[in-house]
Amino acid sequence: MLARYACDPARSQGRRIGEPASPPRTEYERDRDRIVHSTAFRRLVYKTQVFVNHEGDLFRTRLTHSLEVAQLGRSVARALSLNEDLVEAIALAHDLGHTPFGHAGQDALHDCMGKHGGFEHNLQSLRVVDELEQRYPRFDGLNLCLETREGILKRCSVPVAAALEVAEPGGVARRFLGQQQPSLEAQLINLVDEVAYNVHDVDDGVRSGLLSLGQLEAVGLYVHHRDAALADHPQLADSPRRLLADALRRMLSAQVHDIIAATQRTLDQHGPADADAVRRLPPLVCFGPTMREQSTQLKRFLHSALYRHPQVMATTQRARDLVRVLFSAYAQAPVQMPPEQAAAFELRGHRVVADYVAGMTDRFAAREYERLTGQPAFARD
Ligand code: MG
């Protein structure tokens, strides 16, 4: 069933702490199950990417985003005979380390941690599954397989990789030091993550009223599939919402089909003998050249029209301020954190504050801000 270059759970590099098998599940299915039952996974429902949680109930959250990434990932993995269970585990865990309020929160936390080792959200996702979850009698974290952890640590700066390598020689950070690639399953999640958010941000952007259908005329991929939808179903001209949904659905499938075809070509061309050979080759999971261009155009459009929209910028600026205020309030008065974190601060300092703030949902962070300052977190409309 699996291609020779797919990750095979029977040949996994294993867990940091050995555990007996759990049949009939494979080790990657077991990782997925541990992720789904984690506290950090449940919190994803109240964490956002572009729109802050209180702005509406219709928008994607980190949880729905992660489910969309898992769905797209599994479709491609099945077509290429890659390991679907590993793909699903990585997809469901890939955003666990995200702070409240999306990238704004993460940038603010990185600034706050400037003198204390910085803050990287991919590394934070790994910290969640390696250390911060406390659910098992014998170990901290979820004790996941190396292949799952490697997929979660999508990016990592060289100094951080060097420190990880000291703690775990030949482990999860080795590839950042030796310029190697991760598994095909991990490469796949990186790419479909992008596919998922580019398309759903168009959807949420239009729903929110921040993007107009007129602006989308500048996006080739959208125009092509909108026109195809209208050609097949002329009555959609009278239902803008259905027309948008159909155009976006077609954009998603076109990208999925393109990834399958382009990746199959690179696999045929390089012919990796097994999963290990993949690591020494260039990245193999890819778009074809035309789709790569169209996807870049879509990304640029979203960047200027949505992510830099004055209303989004105002909210993200506010979110950044909130995170800064929370961080310094806890760092100055650790007793404002729960007793466990307050005690840990004595031993481990500011990293405890970063972990505590990073773990917050949008609404909990907003409530904490209100409790600590007596001021409203966001202007009510
Ligand atoms: Mg993501």
Coordinates of C-alpha atoms and ligand atoms in Angstrom, one line a residue:
M1 CA 0.0 0.0 0.0
L2 CA 2.8 2.4 0.9
A3 CA 5.3 3.7 -1.7
R4 CA 8.9 2.7 -1.0
Y5 CA 9.8 6.3 -0.2
A6 CA 6.9 6.8 2.3
C7 CA 7.5 6.7 6.0
D8 CA 6.8 3.2 7.4
P9 CA 5.8 3.1 11.1
A10 CA 7.5 -0.3 11.4
R11 CA 10.8 1.5 10.5
S12 CA 10.2 4.6 12.7
Q13 CA 13.1 6.1 14.5
G14 CA 10.9 5.7 17.5
R15 CA 10.0 7.7 20.6
R16 CA 12.4 9.3 23.1
I17 CA 11.1 7.1 25.8
G18 CA 10.4 3.5 24.7
E19 CA 6.8 2.2 25.0
P20 CA 5.2 -1.1 24.2
A21 CA 3.2 -1.2 21.0
S22 CA -0.5 -0.4 21.0
P23 CA -2.1 -2.8 18.4
P24 CA -4.1 -2.6 16.2
R25 CA -3.0 1.1 15.9
T26 CA 0.3 1.9 14.1
E27 CA 2.7 4.2 15.9
Y28 CA 1.6 7.2 13.7
E29 CA -2.1 6.6 14.4
R30 CA -1.2 6.5 18.1
D31 CA 0.6 9.9 17.7
R32 CA -2.5 11.3 16.0
D33 CA -4.7 10.1 18.8
R34 CA -2.4 11.6 21.4
I35 CA -2.5 15.0 19.6
V36 CA -6.3 15.0 19.3
H37 CA -6.7 14.3 23.0
S38 CA -4.2 17.0 24.1
T39 CA -5.2 20.2 25.8
A40 CA -3.3 22.4 23.3
F41 CA -5.4 20.8 20.5
R42 CA -8.7 21.8 22.1
R43 CA -7.5 25.3 22.6
L44 CA -7.0 25.8 18.8
V45 CA -10.8 26.4 18.6
Y46 CA -10.3 29.7 20.3
K47 CA -7.2 30.8 18.5
T48 CA -7.1 32.7 15.2
Q49 CA -4.9 33.4 12.3
V50 CA -6.1 36.6 10.6
F51 CA -9.4 37.5 12.3
V52 CA -9.5 37.8 16.1
N53 CA -12.0 35.4 17.7
H54 CA -14.4 38.1 18.9
E55 CA -14.8 39.5 15.4
G56 CA -17.2 36.8 14.4
D57 CA -18.2 33.1 14.5
L58 CA -17.9 32.5 10.7
F59 CA -14.2 32.7 10.3
R60 CA -11.6 30.0 10.4
T61 CA -9.9 29.3 13.6
R62 CA -6.7 27.4 14.1
L63 CA -8.7 24.3 14.7
T64 CA -10.7 24.4 11.5
H65 CA -7.6 25.4 9.6
S66 CA -5.7 22.3 11.0
L67 CA -8.6 20.1 10.0
E68 CA -8.6 21.5 6.5
V69 CA -4.8 21.0 6.2
A70 CA -5.3 17.4 7.4
Q71 CA -8.0 16.8 4.7
L72 CA -5.9 18.2 1.9
G73 CA -2.8 16.4 3.2
R74 CA -4.6 13.0 3.3
S75 CA -6.0 13.5 -0.3
V76 CA -2.5 14.0 -1.7
A77 CA -0.9 11.4 0.5
R78 CA -3.4 8.8 -0.6
A79 CA -2.8 9.6 -4.3
L80 CA 1.0 9.4 -3.9
S81 CA 0.9 6.3 -1.6
L82 CA 2.5 8.3 1.2
N83 CA 1.7 7.6 4.9
E84 CA -1.7 9.2 5.5
D85 CA -1.6 8.6 9.3
L86 CA 1.7 10.5 9.6
V87 CA 0.4 13.3 7.4
E88 CA -2.7 13.6 9.6
A89 CA -0.7 13.6 12.8
I90 CA 1.6 16.4 11.5
A91 CA -1.3 18.4 10.2
L92 CA -3.2 18.3 13.4
A93 CA -0.2 19.3 15.5
H94 CA 1.4 21.8 13.1
D95 CA -0.1 24.9 14.7
L96 CA -0.2 23.8 18.4
G97 CA 2.5 26.3 19.4
H98 CA 0.7 29.4 18.0
T99 CA 0.1 32.2 20.4
P100 CA -3.2 34.0 20.8
F101 CA -4.0 36.5 18.0
G102 CA -2.0 34.8 15.2
H103 CA 1.2 36.3 14.0
A104 CA 0.8 39.5 15.9
G105 CA 1.0 37.6 19.2
Q106 CA 4.0 35.7 18.1
D107 CA 5.9 38.8 16.9
A108 CA 5.2 40.5 20.2
L109 CA 6.3 37.5 22.2
H110 CA 9.5 37.2 20.2
D111 CA 10.3 40.9 21.1
C112 CA 9.5 40.3 24.7
M113 CA 11.8 37.3 24.8
G114 CA 14.6 39.1 23.0
K115 CA 17.0 38.9 25.9
H116 CA 15.8 35.4 26.9
G117 CA 16.3 33.2 23.9
G118 CA 13.5 34.6 21.6
F119 CA 10.3 32.9 20.6
E120 CA 9.7 30.8 17.5
H121 CA 6.2 29.3 17.0
N122 CA 7.4 26.1 15.2
L123 CA 9.8 25.4 18.1
Q124 CA 6.9 26.2 20.5
S125 CA 4.7 23.6 18.7
L126 CA 7.5 21.1 19.4
R127 CA 7.8 22.2 23.0
V128 CA 4.1 21.6 23.4
V129 CA 4.3 18.0 22.3
D130 CA 7.8 17.4 23.9
E131 CA 7.4 19.1 27.3
L132 CA 4.4 21.3 28.0
E133 CA 1.5 18.8 27.8
Q134 CA 1.2 17.0 31.1
R135 CA -1.0 13.9 30.7
Y136 CA 1.2 10.9 31.1
P137 CA 2.5 9.2 34.3
R138 CA 6.0 8.5 33.0
F139 CA 6.9 11.5 30.9
D140 CA 6.3 15.2 30.1
G141 CA 4.8 15.9 26.7
L142 CA 3.2 13.3 24.4
N143 CA 6.4 11.3 23.6
L144 CA 5.7 11.3 19.9
C145 CA 7.7 9.5 17.2
L146 CA 10.7 11.3 15.7
E147 CA 9.0 11.5 12.2
T148 CA 6.0 13.3 13.7
R149 CA 8.1 15.7 15.8
E150 CA 10.3 16.4 12.7
G151 CA 7.2 17.4 10.7
I152 CA 6.1 19.7 13.5
L153 CA 9.5 21.5 13.6
K154 CA 8.9 23.0 10.2
R155 CA 11.5 25.7 10.6
C156 CA 14.2 26.4 13.1
S157 CA 17.0 28.9 13.3
V158 CA 20.6 27.5 13.3
P159 CA 21.4 28.5 16.9
V160 CA 18.2 26.8 18.1
A161 CA 19.0 23.8 16.0
A162 CA 22.5 23.6 17.5
A163 CA 21.1 23.7 21.0
L164 CA 18.5 21.0 20.2
E165 CA 21.2 18.8 18.7
V166 CA 23.2 19.0 21.9
A167 CA 20.1 17.9 23.9
E168 CA 19.2 15.2 21.4
P169 CA 22.1 14.2 19.1
G170 CA 21.0 13.0 15.7
G171 CA 17.4 13.9 16.6
V172 CA 14.8 16.3 15.3
A173 CA 17.1 19.3 14.6
R174 CA 19.9 17.5 12.7
R175 CA 18.5 18.3 9.3
F176 CA 18.8 22.1 9.9
L177 CA 22.5 21.7 10.5
G178 CA 23.1 19.3 7.6
Q179 CA 20.9 21.0 5.1
Q180 CA 18.7 17.9 4.7
Q181 CA 15.0 17.6 3.9
P182 CA 12.3 16.2 6.2
S183 CA 10.1 13.3 5.1
L184 CA 7.8 13.6 2.1
E185 CA 4.9 13.6 4.6
A186 CA 6.4 16.7 6.3
Q187 CA 7.1 18.4 3.0
L188 CA 3.5 17.8 2.0
I189 CA 2.1 19.4 5.1
N190 CA 4.2 22.5 4.5
L191 CA 2.8 23.0 1.1
V192 CA -0.9 22.2 1.8
D193 CA -0.8 24.4 4.8
E194 CA -0.1 27.3 2.4
V195 CA -2.8 26.0 0.0
A196 CA -5.4 25.9 2.8
Y197 CA -4.8 29.4 4.2
N198 CA -4.5 31.1 0.9
V199 CA -7.9 29.8 -0.2
H200 CA -9.6 30.2 3.2
D201 CA -8.3 33.7 3.7
V202 CA -10.0 34.7 0.4
D203 CA -13.2 33.2 1.7
D204 CA -13.0 34.8 5.2
G205 CA -11.8 38.1 3.6
V206 CA -14.9 38.3 1.4
R207 CA -17.2 37.2 4.2
S208 CA -15.8 39.9 6.5
G209 CA -16.4 42.6 3.9
L210 CA -12.7 43.5 3.9
L211 CA -12.2 42.1 0.4
S212 CA -14.5 42.8 -2.5
L213 CA -15.2 40.5 -5.4
G214 CA -14.0 43.3 -7.6
Q215 CA -10.6 43.2 -6.0
L216 CA -10.4 39.5 -6.8
E217 CA -10.4 40.3 -10.5
A218 CA -6.6 40.8 -10.0
V219 CA -6.1 37.2 -9.0
G220 CA -5.6 35.0 -12.1
L221 CA -6.3 31.7 -10.3
Y222 CA -9.6 33.0 -9.0
V223 CA -10.7 34.5 -12.3
H224 CA -10.0 31.3 -14.2
H225 CA -12.0 29.1 -11.8
R226 CA -14.8 31.7 -11.3
D227 CA -15.2 31.8 -15.1
A228 CA -15.2 28.0 -15.3
A229 CA -17.9 27.8 -12.6
L230 CA -20.0 30.3 -14.5
A231 CA -19.6 28.4 -17.8
D232 CA -20.8 25.2 -16.2
H233 CA -23.5 26.8 -14.1
P234 CA -24.7 30.1 -15.6
Q235 CA -27.3 30.5 -12.9
L236 CA -24.5 31.1 -10.3
A237 CA -24.4 34.7 -11.7
D238 CA -27.4 35.3 -9.5
S239 CA -25.9 33.7 -6.3
P240 CA -22.6 35.5 -5.5
R241 CA -22.1 33.4 -2.3
R242 CA -22.5 30.0 -4.2
L243 CA -20.3 31.3 -7.0
L244 CA -17.5 32.2 -4.7
A245 CA -17.8 28.8 -2.9
D246 CA -17.7 27.0 -6.2
A247 CA -14.7 29.0 -7.5
L248 CA -12.8 28.4 -4.2
R249 CA -13.6 24.7 -4.3
R250 CA -12.2 24.5 -7.8
M251 CA -9.1 26.5 -6.8
L252 CA -8.5 24.0 -4.0
S253 CA -8.9 20.9 -6.2
A254 CA -6.8 22.4 -9.0
Q255 CA -3.9 23.0 -6.5
V256 CA -4.3 19.5 -5.1
H257 CA -4.2 17.9 -8.5
D258 CA -1.3 20.0 -9.5
I259 CA 0.7 19.0 -6.4
I260 CA 0.0 15.3 -7.1
A261 CA 1.1 15.5 -10.7
A262 CA 4.2 17.7 -10.1
T263 CA 5.3 15.7 -7.1
Q264 CA 4.9 12.4 -9.0
R265 CA 7.1 13.9 -11.7
T266 CA 9.9 14.8 -9.3
L267 CA 9.6 11.4 -7.6
D268 CA 10.0 9.7 -10.9
Q269 CA 12.9 11.9 -11.9
H270 CA 14.9 11.4 -8.6
G271 CA 13.6 7.9 -7.8
P272 CA 14.4 7.9 -4.1
A273 CA 15.1 4.3 -3.0
D274 CA 13.5 4.7 0.4
A275 CA 12.3 7.3 3.0
D276 CA 15.9 7.9 4.1
A277 CA 17.0 8.8 0.5
V278 CA 14.4 11.5 0.4
R279 CA 16.3 13.4 3.1
R280 CA 19.4 13.8 0.9
L281 CA 17.5 15.0 -2.2
P282 CA 16.2 18.5 -2.9
P283 CA 12.6 19.2 -1.8
L284 CA 10.3 16.9 -3.8
V285 CA 6.8 17.9 -2.9
C286 CA 6.0 20.9 -5.1
F287 CA 3.7 22.7 -7.4
G288 CA 4.3 22.7 -11.1
P289 CA 5.9 26.0 -12.4
T290 CA 2.6 27.6 -13.6
M291 CA 0.7 26.9 -10.4
R292 CA 3.7 28.1 -8.3
E293 CA 3.4 31.4 -10.1
Q294 CA -0.4 31.6 -9.6
S295 CA 0.0 30.7 -6.0
T296 CA 2.6 33.4 -5.5
Q297 CA 0.3 36.0 -7.1
L298 CA -2.5 35.0 -4.8
K299 CA -0.2 35.2 -1.8
R300 CA 1.0 38.7 -2.8
F301 CA -2.6 39.8 -3.3
L302 CA -3.6 38.6 0.2
H303 CA -0.6 40.3 1.7
S304 CA -1.5 43.7 0.3
A305 CA -5.3 43.6 0.2
L306 CA -6.1 41.7 3.4
Y307 CA -3.1 41.3 5.8
R308 CA -2.3 45.0 5.3
H309 CA -5.9 46.1 5.3
P310 CA -6.1 49.1 7.8
Q311 CA -8.7 47.3 9.9
V312 CA -6.6 44.1 10.1
M313 CA -3.5 46.2 10.9
A314 CA -5.4 48.0 13.7
T315 CA -6.5 44.8 15.3
T316 CA -3.1 43.2 15.0
Q317 CA -1.4 46.3 16.5
R318 CA -3.8 46.1 19.4
A319 CA -3.2 42.4 19.8
R320 CA 0.6 43.0 19.8
D321 CA 0.1 45.6 22.6
L322 CA -2.1 43.2 24.6
V323 CA 0.5 40.4 24.5
R324 CA 3.3 42.9 25.5
V325 CA 1.3 44.1 28.5
L326 CA 0.5 40.6 29.6
F327 CA 4.1 39.5 29.3
S328 CA 5.5 42.4 31.4
A329 CA 2.7 42.1 34.0
Y330 CA 3.5 38.5 34.7
A331 CA 7.2 39.0 34.5
Q332 CA 7.0 41.8 37.1
A333 CA 4.5 40.0 39.3
P334 CA 4.7 36.2 38.6
V335 CA 2.1 35.8 41.4
Q336 CA -0.4 37.0 38.8
M337 CA 0.0 33.7 37.0
P338 CA -1.4 30.4 38.5
P339 CA 0.6 29.0 41.4
E340 CA 2.3 26.3 39.3
Q341 CA 3.7 28.9 36.8
A342 CA 4.5 31.4 39.6
A343 CA 6.6 28.7 41.3
A344 CA 8.3 27.6 38.0
F345 CA 9.2 31.3 37.3
E346 CA 11.6 31.1 40.2
L347 CA 13.5 28.3 38.6
R348 CA 13.2 29.0 34.9
G349 CA 12.4 32.7 34.5
H350 CA 10.9 34.3 31.5
R351 CA 10.5 31.1 29.4
V352 CA 7.7 30.2 31.9
V353 CA 5.9 33.5 31.0
A354 CA 6.3 32.9 27.3
D355 CA 4.9 29.4 27.6
Y356 CA 2.0 30.6 29.7
V357 CA 1.1 33.5 27.3
A358 CA 1.6 31.3 24.2
G359 CA -0.8 28.7 25.5
M360 CA -3.6 31.2 25.9
T361 CA -6.6 31.4 23.7
D362 CA -7.6 34.8 22.2
R363 CA -10.5 35.2 24.6
F364 CA -8.5 34.1 27.7
A365 CA -5.8 36.6 26.8
A366 CA -8.4 39.4 26.4
R367 CA -9.9 38.5 29.7
E368 CA -6.6 38.5 31.5
Y369 CA -5.8 41.9 30.0
E370 CA -9.0 43.2 31.3
R371 CA -8.4 41.7 34.8
L372 CA -4.8 43.1 35.0
T373 CA -5.4 46.6 33.6
G374 CA -9.1 47.3 34.2
Q375 CA -9.3 48.4 30.5
P376 CA -11.3 46.8 27.7
A377 CA -9.1 44.6 25.5
F378 CA -10.8 45.6 22.2
A379 CA -13.2 48.3 21.4
R380 CA -16.7 46.9 21.3
D381 CA -18.7 47.5 18.2
Ligands
MG1 MG -1.0 26.4 9.5

